[in-house]
PDB file of C-alpha atoms in Angstrom:
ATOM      1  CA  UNK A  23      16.278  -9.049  22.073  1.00 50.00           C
ATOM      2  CA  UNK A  24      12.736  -9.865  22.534  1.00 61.00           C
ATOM      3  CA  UNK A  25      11.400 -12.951  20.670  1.00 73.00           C
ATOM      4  CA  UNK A  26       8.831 -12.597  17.988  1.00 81.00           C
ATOM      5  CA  UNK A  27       5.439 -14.022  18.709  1.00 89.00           C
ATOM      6  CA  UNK A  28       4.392 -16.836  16.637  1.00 89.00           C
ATOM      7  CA  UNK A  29       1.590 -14.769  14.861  1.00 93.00           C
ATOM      8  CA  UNK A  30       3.719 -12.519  13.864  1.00 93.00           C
ATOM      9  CA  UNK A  31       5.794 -14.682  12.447  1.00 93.00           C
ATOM     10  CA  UNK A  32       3.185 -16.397  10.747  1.00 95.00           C
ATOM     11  CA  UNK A  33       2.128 -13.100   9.240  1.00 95.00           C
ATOM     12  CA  UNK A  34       5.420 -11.881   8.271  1.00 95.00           C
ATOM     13  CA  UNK A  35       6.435 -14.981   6.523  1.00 96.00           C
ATOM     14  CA  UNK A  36       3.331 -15.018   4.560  1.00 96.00           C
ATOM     15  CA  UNK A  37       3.829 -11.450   3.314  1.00 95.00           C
ATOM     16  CA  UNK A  38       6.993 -11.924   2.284  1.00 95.00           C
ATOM     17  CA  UNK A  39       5.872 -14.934   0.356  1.00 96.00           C
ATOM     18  CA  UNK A  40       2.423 -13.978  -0.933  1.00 96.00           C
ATOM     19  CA  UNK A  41       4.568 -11.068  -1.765  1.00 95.00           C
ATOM     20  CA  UNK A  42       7.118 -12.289  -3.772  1.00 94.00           C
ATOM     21  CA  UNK A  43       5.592 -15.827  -5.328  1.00 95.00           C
ATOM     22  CA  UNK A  44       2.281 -14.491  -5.347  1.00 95.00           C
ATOM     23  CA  UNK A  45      -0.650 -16.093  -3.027  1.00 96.00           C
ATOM     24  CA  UNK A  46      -1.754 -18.876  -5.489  1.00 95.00           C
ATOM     25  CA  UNK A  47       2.179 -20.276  -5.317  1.00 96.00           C
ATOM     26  CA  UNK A  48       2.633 -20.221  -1.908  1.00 97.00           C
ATOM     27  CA  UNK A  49       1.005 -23.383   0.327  1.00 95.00           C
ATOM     28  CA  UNK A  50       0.613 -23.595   3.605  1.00 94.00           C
ATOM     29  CA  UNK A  51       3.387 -26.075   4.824  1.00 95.00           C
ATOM     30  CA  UNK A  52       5.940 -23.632   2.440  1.00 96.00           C
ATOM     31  CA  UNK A  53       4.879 -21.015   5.582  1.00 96.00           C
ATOM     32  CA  UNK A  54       4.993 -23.464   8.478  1.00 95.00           C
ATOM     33  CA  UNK A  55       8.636 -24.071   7.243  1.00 95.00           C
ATOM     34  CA  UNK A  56       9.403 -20.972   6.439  1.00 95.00           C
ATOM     35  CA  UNK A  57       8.054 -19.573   9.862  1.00 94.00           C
ATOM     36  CA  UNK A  58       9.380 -22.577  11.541  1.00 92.00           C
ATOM     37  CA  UNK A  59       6.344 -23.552  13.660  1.00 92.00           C
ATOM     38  CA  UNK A  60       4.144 -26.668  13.990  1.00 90.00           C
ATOM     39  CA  UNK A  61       0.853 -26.862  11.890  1.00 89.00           C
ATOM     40  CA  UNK A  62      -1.263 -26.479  14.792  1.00 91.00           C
ATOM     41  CA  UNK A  63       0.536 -23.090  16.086  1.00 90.00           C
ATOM     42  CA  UNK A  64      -0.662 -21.672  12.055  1.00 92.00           C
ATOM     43  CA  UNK A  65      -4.354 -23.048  12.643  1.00 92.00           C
ATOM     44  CA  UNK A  66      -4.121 -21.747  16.373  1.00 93.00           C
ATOM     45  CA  UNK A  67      -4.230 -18.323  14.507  1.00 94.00           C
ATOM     46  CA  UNK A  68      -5.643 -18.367  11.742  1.00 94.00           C
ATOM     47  CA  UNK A  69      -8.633 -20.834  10.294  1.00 94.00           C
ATOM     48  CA  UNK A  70      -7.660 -21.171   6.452  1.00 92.00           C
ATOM     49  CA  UNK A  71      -4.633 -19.642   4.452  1.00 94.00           C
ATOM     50  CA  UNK A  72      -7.161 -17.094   3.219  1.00 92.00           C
ATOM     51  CA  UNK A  73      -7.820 -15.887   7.163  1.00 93.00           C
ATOM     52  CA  UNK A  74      -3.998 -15.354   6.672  1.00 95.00           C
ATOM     53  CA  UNK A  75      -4.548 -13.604   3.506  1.00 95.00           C
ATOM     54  CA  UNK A  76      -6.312 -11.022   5.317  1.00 94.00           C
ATOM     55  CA  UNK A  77      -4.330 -10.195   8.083  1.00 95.00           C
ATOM     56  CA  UNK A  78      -1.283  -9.950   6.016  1.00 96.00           C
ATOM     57  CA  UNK A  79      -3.512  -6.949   3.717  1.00 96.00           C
ATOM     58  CA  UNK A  80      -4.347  -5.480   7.267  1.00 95.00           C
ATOM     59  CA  UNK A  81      -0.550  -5.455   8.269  1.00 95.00           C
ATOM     60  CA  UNK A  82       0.480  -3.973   4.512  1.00 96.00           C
ATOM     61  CA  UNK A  83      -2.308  -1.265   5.117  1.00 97.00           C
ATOM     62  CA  UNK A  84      -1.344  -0.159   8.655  1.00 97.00           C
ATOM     63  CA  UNK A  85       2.424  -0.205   7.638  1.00 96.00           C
ATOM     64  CA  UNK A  86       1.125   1.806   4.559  1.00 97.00           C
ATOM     65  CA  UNK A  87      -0.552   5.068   6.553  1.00 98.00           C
ATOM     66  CA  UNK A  88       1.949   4.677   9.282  1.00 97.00           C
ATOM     67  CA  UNK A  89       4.374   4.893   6.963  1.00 97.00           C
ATOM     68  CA  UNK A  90       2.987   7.531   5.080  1.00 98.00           C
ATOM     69  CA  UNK A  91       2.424   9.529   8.620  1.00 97.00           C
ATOM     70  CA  UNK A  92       5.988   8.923   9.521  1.00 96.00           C
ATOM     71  CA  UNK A  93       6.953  10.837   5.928  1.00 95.00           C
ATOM     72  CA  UNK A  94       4.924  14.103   6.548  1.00 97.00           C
ATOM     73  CA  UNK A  95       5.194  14.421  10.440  1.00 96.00           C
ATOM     74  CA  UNK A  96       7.331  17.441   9.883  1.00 96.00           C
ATOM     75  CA  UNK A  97       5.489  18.904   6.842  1.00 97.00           C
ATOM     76  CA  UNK A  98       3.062  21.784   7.447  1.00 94.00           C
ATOM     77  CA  UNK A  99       2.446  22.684   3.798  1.00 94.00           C
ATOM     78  CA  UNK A 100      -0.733  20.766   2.297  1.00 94.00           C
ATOM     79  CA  UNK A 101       1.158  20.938  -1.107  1.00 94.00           C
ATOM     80  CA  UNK A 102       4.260  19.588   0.408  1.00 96.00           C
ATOM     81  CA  UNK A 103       2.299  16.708   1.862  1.00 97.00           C
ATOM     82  CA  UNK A 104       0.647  15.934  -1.607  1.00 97.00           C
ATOM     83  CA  UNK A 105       4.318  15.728  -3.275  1.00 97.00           C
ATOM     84  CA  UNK A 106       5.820  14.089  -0.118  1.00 97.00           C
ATOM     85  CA  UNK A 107       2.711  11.162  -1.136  1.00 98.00           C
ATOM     86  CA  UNK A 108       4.624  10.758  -4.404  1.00 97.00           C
ATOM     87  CA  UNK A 109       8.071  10.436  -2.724  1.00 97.00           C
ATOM     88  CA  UNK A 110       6.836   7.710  -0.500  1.00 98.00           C
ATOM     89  CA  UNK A 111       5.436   5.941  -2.881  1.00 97.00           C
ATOM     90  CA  UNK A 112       8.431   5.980  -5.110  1.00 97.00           C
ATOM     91  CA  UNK A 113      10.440   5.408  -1.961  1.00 97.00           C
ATOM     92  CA  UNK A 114       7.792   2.407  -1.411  1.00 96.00           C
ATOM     93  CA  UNK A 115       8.635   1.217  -5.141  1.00 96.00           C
ATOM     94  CA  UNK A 116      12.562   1.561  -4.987  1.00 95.00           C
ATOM     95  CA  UNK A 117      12.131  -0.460  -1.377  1.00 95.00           C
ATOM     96  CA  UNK A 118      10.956  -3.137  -2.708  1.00 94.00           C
ATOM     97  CA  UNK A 119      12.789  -3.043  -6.224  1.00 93.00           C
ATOM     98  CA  UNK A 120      10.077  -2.636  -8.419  1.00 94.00           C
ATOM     99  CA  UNK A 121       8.148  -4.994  -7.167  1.00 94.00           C
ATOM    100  CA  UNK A 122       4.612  -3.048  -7.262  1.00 93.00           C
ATOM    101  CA  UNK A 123       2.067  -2.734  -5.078  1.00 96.00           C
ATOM    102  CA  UNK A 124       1.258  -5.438  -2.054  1.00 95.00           C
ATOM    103  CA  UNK A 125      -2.958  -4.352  -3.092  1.00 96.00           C
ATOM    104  CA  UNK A 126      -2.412  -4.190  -6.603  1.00 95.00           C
ATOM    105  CA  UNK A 127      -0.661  -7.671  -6.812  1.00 95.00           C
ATOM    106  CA  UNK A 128      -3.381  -9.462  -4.393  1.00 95.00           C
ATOM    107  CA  UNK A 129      -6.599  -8.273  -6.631  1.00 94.00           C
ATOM    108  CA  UNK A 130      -4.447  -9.042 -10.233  1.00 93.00           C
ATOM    109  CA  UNK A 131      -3.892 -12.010  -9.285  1.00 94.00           C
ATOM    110  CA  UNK A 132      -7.082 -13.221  -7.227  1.00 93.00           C
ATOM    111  CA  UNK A 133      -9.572 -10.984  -9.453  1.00 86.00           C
ATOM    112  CA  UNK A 134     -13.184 -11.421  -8.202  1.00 84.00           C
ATOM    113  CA  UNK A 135     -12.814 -14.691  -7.363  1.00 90.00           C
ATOM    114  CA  UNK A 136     -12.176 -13.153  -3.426  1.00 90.00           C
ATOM    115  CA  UNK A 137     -15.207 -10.955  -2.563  1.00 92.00           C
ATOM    116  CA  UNK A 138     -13.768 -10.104   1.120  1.00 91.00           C
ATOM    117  CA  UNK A 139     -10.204  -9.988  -0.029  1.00 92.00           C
ATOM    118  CA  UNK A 140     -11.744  -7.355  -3.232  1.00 93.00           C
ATOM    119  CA  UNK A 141     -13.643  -5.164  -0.568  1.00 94.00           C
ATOM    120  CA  UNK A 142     -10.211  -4.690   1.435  1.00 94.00           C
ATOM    121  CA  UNK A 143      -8.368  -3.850  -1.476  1.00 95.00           C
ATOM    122  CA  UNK A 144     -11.134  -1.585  -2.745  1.00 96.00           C
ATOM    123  CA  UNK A 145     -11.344  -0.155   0.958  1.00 96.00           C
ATOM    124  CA  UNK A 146      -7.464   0.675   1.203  1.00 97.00           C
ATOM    125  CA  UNK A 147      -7.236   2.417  -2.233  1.00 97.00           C
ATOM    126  CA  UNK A 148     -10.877   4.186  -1.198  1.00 98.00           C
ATOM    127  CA  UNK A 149      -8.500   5.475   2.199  1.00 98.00           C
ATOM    128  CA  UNK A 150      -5.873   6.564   0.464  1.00 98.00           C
ATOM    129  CA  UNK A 151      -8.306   8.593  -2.117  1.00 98.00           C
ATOM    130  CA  UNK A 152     -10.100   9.859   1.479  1.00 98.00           C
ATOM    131  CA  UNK A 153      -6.393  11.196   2.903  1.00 98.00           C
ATOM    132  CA  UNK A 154      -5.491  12.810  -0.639  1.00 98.00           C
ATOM    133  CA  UNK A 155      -9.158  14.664  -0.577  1.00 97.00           C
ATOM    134  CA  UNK A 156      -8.467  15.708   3.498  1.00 96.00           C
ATOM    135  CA  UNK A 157      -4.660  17.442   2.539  1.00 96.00           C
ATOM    136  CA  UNK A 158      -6.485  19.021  -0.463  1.00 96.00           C
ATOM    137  CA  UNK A 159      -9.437  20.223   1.365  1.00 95.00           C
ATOM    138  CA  UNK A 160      -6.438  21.940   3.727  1.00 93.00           C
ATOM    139  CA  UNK A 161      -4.799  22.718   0.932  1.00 93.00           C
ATOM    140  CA  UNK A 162      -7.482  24.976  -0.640  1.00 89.00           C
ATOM    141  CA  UNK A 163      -8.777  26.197   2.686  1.00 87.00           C
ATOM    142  CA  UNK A 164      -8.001  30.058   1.608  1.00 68.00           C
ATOM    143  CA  UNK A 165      -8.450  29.463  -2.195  1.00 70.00           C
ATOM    144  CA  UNK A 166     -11.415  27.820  -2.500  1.00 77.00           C
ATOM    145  CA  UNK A 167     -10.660  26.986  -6.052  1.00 85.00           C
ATOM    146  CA  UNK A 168     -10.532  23.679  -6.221  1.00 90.00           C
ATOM    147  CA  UNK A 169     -12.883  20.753  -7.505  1.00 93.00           C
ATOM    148  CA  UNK A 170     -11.279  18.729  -4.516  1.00 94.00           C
ATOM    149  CA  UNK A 171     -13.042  15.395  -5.856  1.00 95.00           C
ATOM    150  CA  UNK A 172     -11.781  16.071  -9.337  1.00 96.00           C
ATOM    151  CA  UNK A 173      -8.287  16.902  -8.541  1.00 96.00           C
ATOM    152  CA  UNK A 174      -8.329  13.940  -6.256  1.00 97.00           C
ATOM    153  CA  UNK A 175      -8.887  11.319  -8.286  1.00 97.00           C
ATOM    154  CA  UNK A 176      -6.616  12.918 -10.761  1.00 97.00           C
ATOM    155  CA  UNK A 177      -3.679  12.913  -8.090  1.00 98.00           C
ATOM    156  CA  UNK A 178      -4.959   9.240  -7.575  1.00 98.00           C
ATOM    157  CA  UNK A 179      -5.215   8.033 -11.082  1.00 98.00           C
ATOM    158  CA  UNK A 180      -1.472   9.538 -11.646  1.00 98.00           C
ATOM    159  CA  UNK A 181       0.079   7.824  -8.382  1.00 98.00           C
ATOM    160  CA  UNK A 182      -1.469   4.139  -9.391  1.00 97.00           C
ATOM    161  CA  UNK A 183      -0.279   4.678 -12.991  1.00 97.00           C
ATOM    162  CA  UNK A 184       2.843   5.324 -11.932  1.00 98.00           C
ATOM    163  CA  UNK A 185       3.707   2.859  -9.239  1.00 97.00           C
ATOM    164  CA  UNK A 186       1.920   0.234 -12.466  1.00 96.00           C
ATOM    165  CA  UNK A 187       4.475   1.944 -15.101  1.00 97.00           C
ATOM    166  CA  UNK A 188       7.662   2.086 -12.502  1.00 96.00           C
ATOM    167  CA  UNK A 189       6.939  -1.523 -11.716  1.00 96.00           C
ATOM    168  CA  UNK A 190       6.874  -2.510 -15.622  1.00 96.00           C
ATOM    169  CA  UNK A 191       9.870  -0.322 -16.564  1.00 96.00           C
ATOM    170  CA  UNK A 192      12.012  -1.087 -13.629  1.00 96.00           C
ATOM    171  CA  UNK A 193      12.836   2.357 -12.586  1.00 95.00           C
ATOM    172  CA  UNK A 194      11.394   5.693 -10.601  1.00 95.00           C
ATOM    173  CA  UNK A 195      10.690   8.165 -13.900  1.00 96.00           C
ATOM    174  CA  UNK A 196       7.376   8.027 -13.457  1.00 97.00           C
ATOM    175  CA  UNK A 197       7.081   9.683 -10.254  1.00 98.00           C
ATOM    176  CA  UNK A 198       9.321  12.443 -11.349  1.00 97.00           C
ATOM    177  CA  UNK A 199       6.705  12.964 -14.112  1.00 97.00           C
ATOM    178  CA  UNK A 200       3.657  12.825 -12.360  1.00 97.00           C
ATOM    179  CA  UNK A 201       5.357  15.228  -9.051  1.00 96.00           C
ATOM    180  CA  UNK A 202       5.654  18.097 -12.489  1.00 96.00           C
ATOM    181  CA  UNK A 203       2.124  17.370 -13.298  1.00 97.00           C
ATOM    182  CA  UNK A 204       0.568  17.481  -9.584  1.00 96.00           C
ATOM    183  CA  UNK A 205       2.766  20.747  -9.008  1.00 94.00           C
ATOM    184  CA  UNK A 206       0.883  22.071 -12.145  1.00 92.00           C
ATOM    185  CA  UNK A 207      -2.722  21.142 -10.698  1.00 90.00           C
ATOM    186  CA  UNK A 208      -1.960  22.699  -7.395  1.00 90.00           C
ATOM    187  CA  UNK A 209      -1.461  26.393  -8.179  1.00 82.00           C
TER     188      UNK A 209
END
């Protein structure tokens, strides 16, 4: 079994942590620990725990589209892929028991107060809003009946709400909700 580097160690320990306590609760000799590595191997990656901050949002959002890929790999139907989007991210919800979204935590609990770590949050949600406009503009390749922005943000709006609503009520209904209303906006 191959041994895991000590960055990516670093990195996963922090996400689990920033994850789970939140980023303001979680100090930097918690991760050393955690990781179990010396101070200077954390600072031999990464300059301050908010360098780390970022490269654990760059793991969550490469793990996020790769994940995402890996769901519709098989899937030739635009439509299919927009629904498939909801099942991952209920699958992404009931993974981590409710626990909401990795972006969605980070900018509720940081606010403004993070300009770079606000532009990668706004620039991961902006990607995903770019991939749902790309299946629809497949999607409505013969049609042409679409107002692909509108309908985007719509299919958005309704995924955010729900992953929000699933994460306060503790369960998946949302998703099966929102899947009826998407099917309805996709004729």
């Amino acid at each position: 079994m191959k041994k895991e580097k000590a960055k990516d160690r670093i990195i996963r320990t922090a996400a689990d942590l920033f994850y789970r306590q939140g980023f303001n609760s979680t100090g930097i000799n918690q991760i050393i620990a955690e990781a179990d590595i010396a101070i200077g191997s954390l600072y031999n990656h990464f300059s301050s725990k908010n360098d780390l901050l970022q490269a654990y949002l760059i793991k969550e959002e490469a793990e996020w589209f790769n994940g995402f890929e890996g769901q519709i790999e098989s899937i030739d139907s635009s439509k299919d892929k927009i629904l498939a989007l909801i099942d991952y991210r209920k699958k992404l919800q009931d993974d981590s028991t409710f626990a909401g979204c990795h972006f969605i935590k980070i900018i509720s609990e940081l606010g403004g107060s993070n300009p770079v770590v606000s532009d990668v949050v706004k620039n991961h949600k902006e990607k995903q809003k770019i991939m749902i406009r790309e299946i629809l503009t497949q999607y409505d390749t013969e049609k042409k009946s679409l107002d692909i922005d509108g309908v985007a943000e719509h299919i958005f709006l309704l995924i955010e709400g729900a992953v929000v609503t699933s994460t306060i009520d503790k369960n998946a209904n949302a998703f099966d909700h929102i899947k009826k209303i998407i099917q309805g906006l996709l004729p």
